[in-house]
Amino acid sequence: SWKFALEPYIKNPGGFESDEVIFYDDKVVIIRDKFAKSVCHLLVLIRDPQLTRQHPTTALTLKVQNDLDQYIDRAQDYAYKDFTSRYKPLKLDPFFGSDDEFNDKYSFIDSFIQVGVHSVPSMANLHIHVMTKDLNSDRLKNKKHYNSFTTDFFVNWDKLPLDQVPDPKATEEQYLKNHDLICQYCSQNFSNKFAKLRQHLTQEFDQHFRAV
Ligand code: 5GP
Ligand code: ZN
């Protein structure tokens, strides 16, 4: 079933193009998200056959996180290089205090890259999202897509693990369905008006960045 679409990557990472599988070893596979919701959207997949079937909100214990940290760093580093090689900042903005900060890898990663998992994942194999925060992508097509990365539906790396797996129905209602659409750059509230927000996100992006 489609829920196991990520399984081939952990089974046979060598069978993919190097622009799709960007790194692998015996522990993890780092891939580009096929339906990227930001300029750079990566997934870190864990190859361990037991771990891959566990729920990300509870499986990522401090011990497991500790073992993964070097791979998260690698993915963040890749996202930093990928984004900054394609875009430069146009003006001071809430993410970057100055051009220097944009150009400083660690400030960039701190302010503009998010790492975490979905409270209710759609894909069965354990994966961690590592992505720039722009949400400037044609693949971002509806309210659920947007809210799944901008509300607490997205559980950040440093909030993991949770004590228990969140109730899927209640969590989806609260964050994906009932939560207003709020612009990540300026906090403007778009209520339910996704088309308006989508347009606005493109404007925000164009005001903050220019293509290199
Ligand atoms: P989830 O909501 O389960 O946390 O996210 C799963 C992610 O996997 C989504 O962002 C989706 O775009 C991505 N995805 C789904 N199928 C494929 C695929 O076949 N290949 C790749 N590279 N990514 C996929
Ligand atoms: Zn805005």
CSV table of C-alpha atoms and ligand atoms in Angstrom, one decimal:
chain,number,residue,atom,x,y,z
A,1,SER,CA,0.0,0.0,0.0
A,2,TRP,CA,1.0,3.7,-0.4
A,3,LYS,CA,1.7,3.8,3.3
A,4,PHE,CA,4.9,1.8,2.7
A,5,ALA,CA,6.1,4.1,-0.1
A,6,LEU,CA,9.2,4.9,1.9
A,7,GLU,CA,10.2,1.3,2.5
A,8,PRO,CA,12.1,0.8,-0.8
A,9,TYR,CA,14.5,3.6,0.3
A,10,ILE,CA,15.6,1.8,3.4
A,11,LYS,CA,15.6,-1.6,1.7
A,12,ASN,CA,17.7,-0.6,-1.3
A,13,PRO,CA,19.0,2.9,-1.0
A,14,GLY,CA,21.7,2.2,-3.7
A,15,GLY,CA,18.9,1.7,-6.2
A,16,PHE,CA,18.0,5.4,-6.4
A,17,GLU,CA,19.4,8.4,-8.1
A,18,SER,CA,21.9,10.4,-6.0
A,19,ASP,CA,19.7,13.5,-6.2
A,20,GLU,CA,16.9,11.6,-4.5
A,21,VAL,CA,18.9,9.6,-2.0
A,22,ILE,CA,21.4,12.1,-0.9
A,23,PHE,CA,23.2,10.0,1.7
A,24,TYR,CA,23.0,6.5,3.2
A,25,ASP,CA,24.9,4.2,5.5
A,26,ASP,CA,23.9,1.1,7.4
A,27,LYS,CA,21.9,3.1,9.9
A,28,VAL,CA,19.9,5.8,8.0
A,29,VAL,CA,18.9,7.0,4.5
A,30,ILE,CA,18.5,10.7,3.8
A,31,ILE,CA,16.2,11.4,0.9
A,32,ARG,CA,14.5,14.4,-0.7
A,33,ASP,CA,10.8,14.5,-0.1
A,34,LYS,CA,9.1,13.7,-3.4
A,35,PHE,CA,6.3,16.3,-2.6
A,36,ALA,CA,8.6,18.9,-1.0
A,37,LYS,CA,6.6,21.5,0.9
A,38,SER,CA,9.5,23.9,1.1
A,39,VAL,CA,12.5,24.8,-1.1
A,40,CYS,CA,14.5,22.2,0.7
A,41,HIS,CA,12.6,19.3,2.3
A,42,LEU,CA,14.5,16.2,3.4
A,43,LEU,CA,13.5,13.0,5.2
A,44,VAL,CA,15.8,11.1,7.5
A,45,LEU,CA,14.8,7.4,7.4
A,46,ILE,CA,16.0,4.9,10.0
A,47,ARG,CA,16.8,1.5,8.6
A,48,ASP,CA,16.5,-0.5,11.8
A,49,PRO,CA,13.7,-3.0,11.0
A,50,GLN,CA,12.2,-2.7,14.5
A,51,LEU,CA,12.4,1.1,14.8
A,52,THR,CA,11.0,1.7,11.3
A,53,ARG,CA,7.6,0.3,12.4
A,54,GLN,CA,7.3,2.4,15.6
A,55,HIS,CA,5.5,5.6,16.1
A,56,PRO,CA,7.8,8.6,15.7
A,57,THR,CA,6.4,10.6,18.6
A,58,THR,CA,7.4,7.8,21.1
A,59,ALA,CA,10.2,5.9,19.3
A,60,LEU,CA,12.6,8.9,19.3
A,61,THR,CA,13.8,8.5,22.8
A,62,LEU,CA,16.8,10.5,24.0
A,63,LYS,CA,19.1,7.5,23.4
A,64,VAL,CA,17.8,7.1,19.8
A,65,GLN,CA,18.0,10.8,19.2
A,66,ASN,CA,21.5,10.8,20.4
A,67,ASP,CA,22.5,8.1,17.9
A,68,LEU,CA,20.8,10.1,15.2
A,69,ASP,CA,22.2,13.6,15.9
A,70,GLN,CA,25.1,13.3,13.5
A,71,TYR,CA,22.7,12.5,10.7
A,72,ILE,CA,20.3,15.3,11.6
A,73,ASP,CA,23.4,17.6,11.5
A,74,ARG,CA,24.3,16.3,8.1
A,75,ALA,CA,20.7,16.9,6.8
A,76,GLN,CA,20.7,20.4,8.2
A,77,ASP,CA,24.0,21.1,6.7
A,78,TYR,CA,22.8,19.9,3.3
A,79,ALA,CA,19.6,22.0,3.6
A,80,TYR,CA,21.7,25.1,4.5
A,81,LYS,CA,23.9,24.6,1.4
A,82,ASP,CA,21.1,23.8,-0.9
A,83,PHE,CA,19.0,26.8,0.1
A,84,THR,CA,21.8,29.4,0.3
A,85,SER,CA,23.2,28.3,-3.0
A,86,ARG,CA,19.9,29.1,-4.7
A,87,TYR,CA,18.6,32.1,-2.7
A,88,LYS,CA,20.0,35.2,-1.1
A,89,PRO,CA,18.2,37.5,1.5
A,90,LEU,CA,16.8,40.8,0.2
A,91,LYS,CA,16.0,42.5,3.5
A,92,LEU,CA,16.2,42.2,7.2
A,93,ASP,CA,13.4,39.9,8.4
A,94,PRO,CA,12.1,38.0,11.4
A,95,PHE,CA,14.2,35.0,10.6
A,96,PHE,CA,17.5,36.7,10.1
A,97,GLY,CA,18.7,39.7,12.1
A,98,SER,CA,21.2,40.6,9.4
A,99,ASP,CA,22.9,39.3,6.2
A,100,ASP,CA,25.7,38.1,8.4
A,101,GLU,CA,23.3,35.9,10.3
A,102,PHE,CA,21.8,34.5,7.1
A,103,ASN,CA,25.3,33.7,5.9
A,104,ASP,CA,26.2,32.1,9.2
A,105,LYS,CA,25.4,28.5,9.0
A,106,TYR,CA,24.4,28.0,12.6
A,107,SER,CA,22.2,31.1,12.8
A,108,PHE,CA,20.5,30.0,9.5
A,109,ILE,CA,20.0,26.5,10.8
A,110,ASP,CA,18.7,27.8,14.2
A,111,SER,CA,16.2,30.2,12.7
A,112,PHE,CA,15.2,28.8,9.3
A,113,ILE,CA,15.4,25.0,9.5
A,114,GLN,CA,12.8,22.9,11.3
A,115,VAL,CA,13.4,19.3,12.4
A,116,GLY,CA,10.6,17.0,13.7
A,117,VAL,CA,7.9,14.5,13.1
A,118,HIS,CA,4.2,14.6,12.4
A,119,SER,CA,1.9,13.8,15.3
A,120,VAL,CA,-0.1,11.6,12.9
A,121,PRO,CA,2.2,10.4,10.1
A,122,SER,CA,0.8,9.2,6.9
A,123,MET,CA,3.8,7.1,6.0
A,124,ALA,CA,4.4,3.9,8.0
A,125,ASN,CA,8.2,3.9,8.0
A,126,LEU,CA,9.7,6.1,10.7
A,127,HIS,CA,11.0,9.3,9.2
A,128,ILE,CA,12.1,12.7,10.4
A,129,HIS,CA,11.5,15.9,8.5
A,130,VAL,CA,14.4,18.3,8.0
A,131,MET,CA,13.3,21.3,6.0
A,132,THR,CA,13.6,25.0,5.4
A,133,LYS,CA,10.8,27.1,6.9
A,134,ASP,CA,9.8,28.9,3.7
A,135,LEU,CA,6.8,26.7,2.8
A,136,ASN,CA,7.2,28.1,-0.7
A,137,SER,CA,6.3,25.1,-2.9
A,138,ASP,CA,3.7,24.3,-5.5
A,139,ARG,CA,3.2,21.0,-3.6
A,140,LEU,CA,1.7,22.9,-0.7
A,141,LYS,CA,-1.9,22.6,-1.9
A,142,ASN,CA,-4.3,22.9,1.1
A,143,LYS,CA,-4.9,23.9,4.7
A,144,LYS,CA,-3.9,20.5,6.1
A,145,HIS,CA,-0.5,20.6,4.3
A,146,TYR,CA,0.2,24.1,5.7
A,147,ASN,CA,-1.0,23.4,9.3
A,148,SER,CA,0.8,20.1,9.4
A,149,PHE,CA,4.2,22.0,9.4
A,150,THR,CA,3.3,25.2,11.2
A,151,THR,CA,1.2,24.1,14.2
A,152,ASP,CA,2.0,21.8,17.1
A,153,PHE,CA,0.9,19.0,14.8
A,154,PHE,CA,4.6,19.1,13.9
A,155,VAL,CA,6.5,17.9,16.9
A,156,ASN,CA,10.0,19.5,17.1
A,157,TRP,CA,13.1,17.4,17.7
A,158,ASP,CA,13.7,19.0,21.1
A,159,LYS,CA,10.1,18.2,22.2
A,160,LEU,CA,10.6,14.5,21.6
A,161,PRO,CA,9.8,11.9,22.8
A,162,LEU,CA,6.2,12.5,23.8
A,163,ASP,CA,4.8,10.5,26.8
A,164,GLN,CA,2.2,8.8,24.6
A,165,VAL,CA,1.1,8.6,21.0
A,166,PRO,CA,-1.4,11.5,20.3
A,167,ASP,CA,-5.0,10.5,19.6
A,168,PRO,CA,-5.1,10.8,15.7
A,169,LYS,CA,-8.7,12.1,15.4
A,170,ALA,CA,-8.5,14.7,18.1
A,171,THR,CA,-5.1,15.9,16.9
A,172,GLU,CA,-6.1,16.2,13.3
A,173,GLU,CA,-9.3,18.1,14.3
A,174,GLN,CA,-7.4,20.5,16.6
A,175,TYR,CA,-4.5,21.4,14.4
A,176,LEU,CA,-5.3,20.5,10.8
A,177,LYS,CA,-9.0,21.3,10.6
A,178,ASN,CA,-9.9,23.8,13.3
A,179,HIS,CA,-6.6,25.8,13.5
A,180,ASP,CA,-6.5,29.1,11.6
A,181,LEU,CA,-4.0,29.6,8.8
A,182,ILE,CA,-1.3,31.9,10.3
A,183,CYS,CA,1.5,33.4,8.1
A,184,GLN,CA,4.9,32.2,9.5
A,185,TYR,CA,6.6,35.4,8.4
A,186,CYS,CA,4.3,38.1,9.7
A,187,SER,CA,1.6,36.2,11.8
A,188,GLN,CA,-1.2,37.5,9.7
A,189,ASN,CA,-4.3,35.4,10.2
A,190,PHE,CA,-5.9,34.0,7.1
A,191,SER,CA,-8.6,32.0,8.9
A,192,ASN,CA,-9.7,29.4,6.4
A,193,LYS,CA,-8.6,31.2,3.2
A,194,PHE,CA,-5.9,29.0,1.9
A,195,ALA,CA,-5.7,30.5,-1.6
A,196,LYS,CA,-5.2,33.9,-0.1
A,197,LEU,CA,-2.5,32.6,2.2
A,198,ARG,CA,-0.8,30.7,-0.7
A,199,GLN,CA,-0.6,34.0,-2.7
A,200,HIS,CA,0.7,35.8,0.4
A,201,LEU,CA,3.4,33.2,1.0
A,202,THR,CA,4.8,33.7,-2.5
A,203,GLN,CA,4.8,37.5,-1.9
A,204,GLU,CA,6.6,37.0,1.5
A,205,PHE,CA,9.2,34.8,-0.2
A,206,ASP,CA,9.8,37.2,-3.0
A,207,GLN,CA,10.1,40.1,-0.5
A,208,HIS,CA,12.7,38.1,1.6
A,209,PHE,CA,14.7,36.3,-1.0
A,210,ARG,CA,16.0,36.6,-4.5
A,211,ALA,CA,17.2,33.8,-6.7
A,212,VAL,CA,21.0,33.7,-7.1
B,1,5GP,P1,4.3,12.2,7.1
B,1,5GP,O1,3.1,13.0,7.0
B,1,5GP,O2,4.1,10.7,7.1
B,1,5GP,O3,5.2,12.7,8.2
B,1,5GP,O4,5.2,12.6,5.8
B,1,5GP,C1,5.5,11.6,4.8
B,1,5GP,C2,6.3,12.4,3.7
B,1,5GP,O5,6.7,11.5,2.7
B,1,5GP,C3,5.5,13.4,3.0
B,1,5GP,O6,6.0,14.7,3.2
B,1,5GP,C4,5.4,13.0,1.5
B,1,5GP,O7,5.5,14.1,0.7
B,1,5GP,C5,6.7,12.1,1.5
B,1,5GP,N1,6.5,11.0,0.5
B,1,5GP,C6,5.4,10.3,0.2
B,1,5GP,N2,5.7,9.3,-0.7
B,1,5GP,C7,7.0,9.5,-1.1
B,1,5GP,C8,7.9,8.8,-2.0
B,1,5GP,O8,7.5,7.9,-2.7
B,1,5GP,N3,9.2,9.3,-2.1
B,1,5GP,C9,9.6,10.4,-1.3
B,1,5GP,N4,10.9,10.7,-1.5
B,1,5GP,N5,8.8,11.0,-0.5
B,1,5GP,C10,7.6,10.6,-0.3
B,2,ZN,ZN,3.0,37.2,6.1
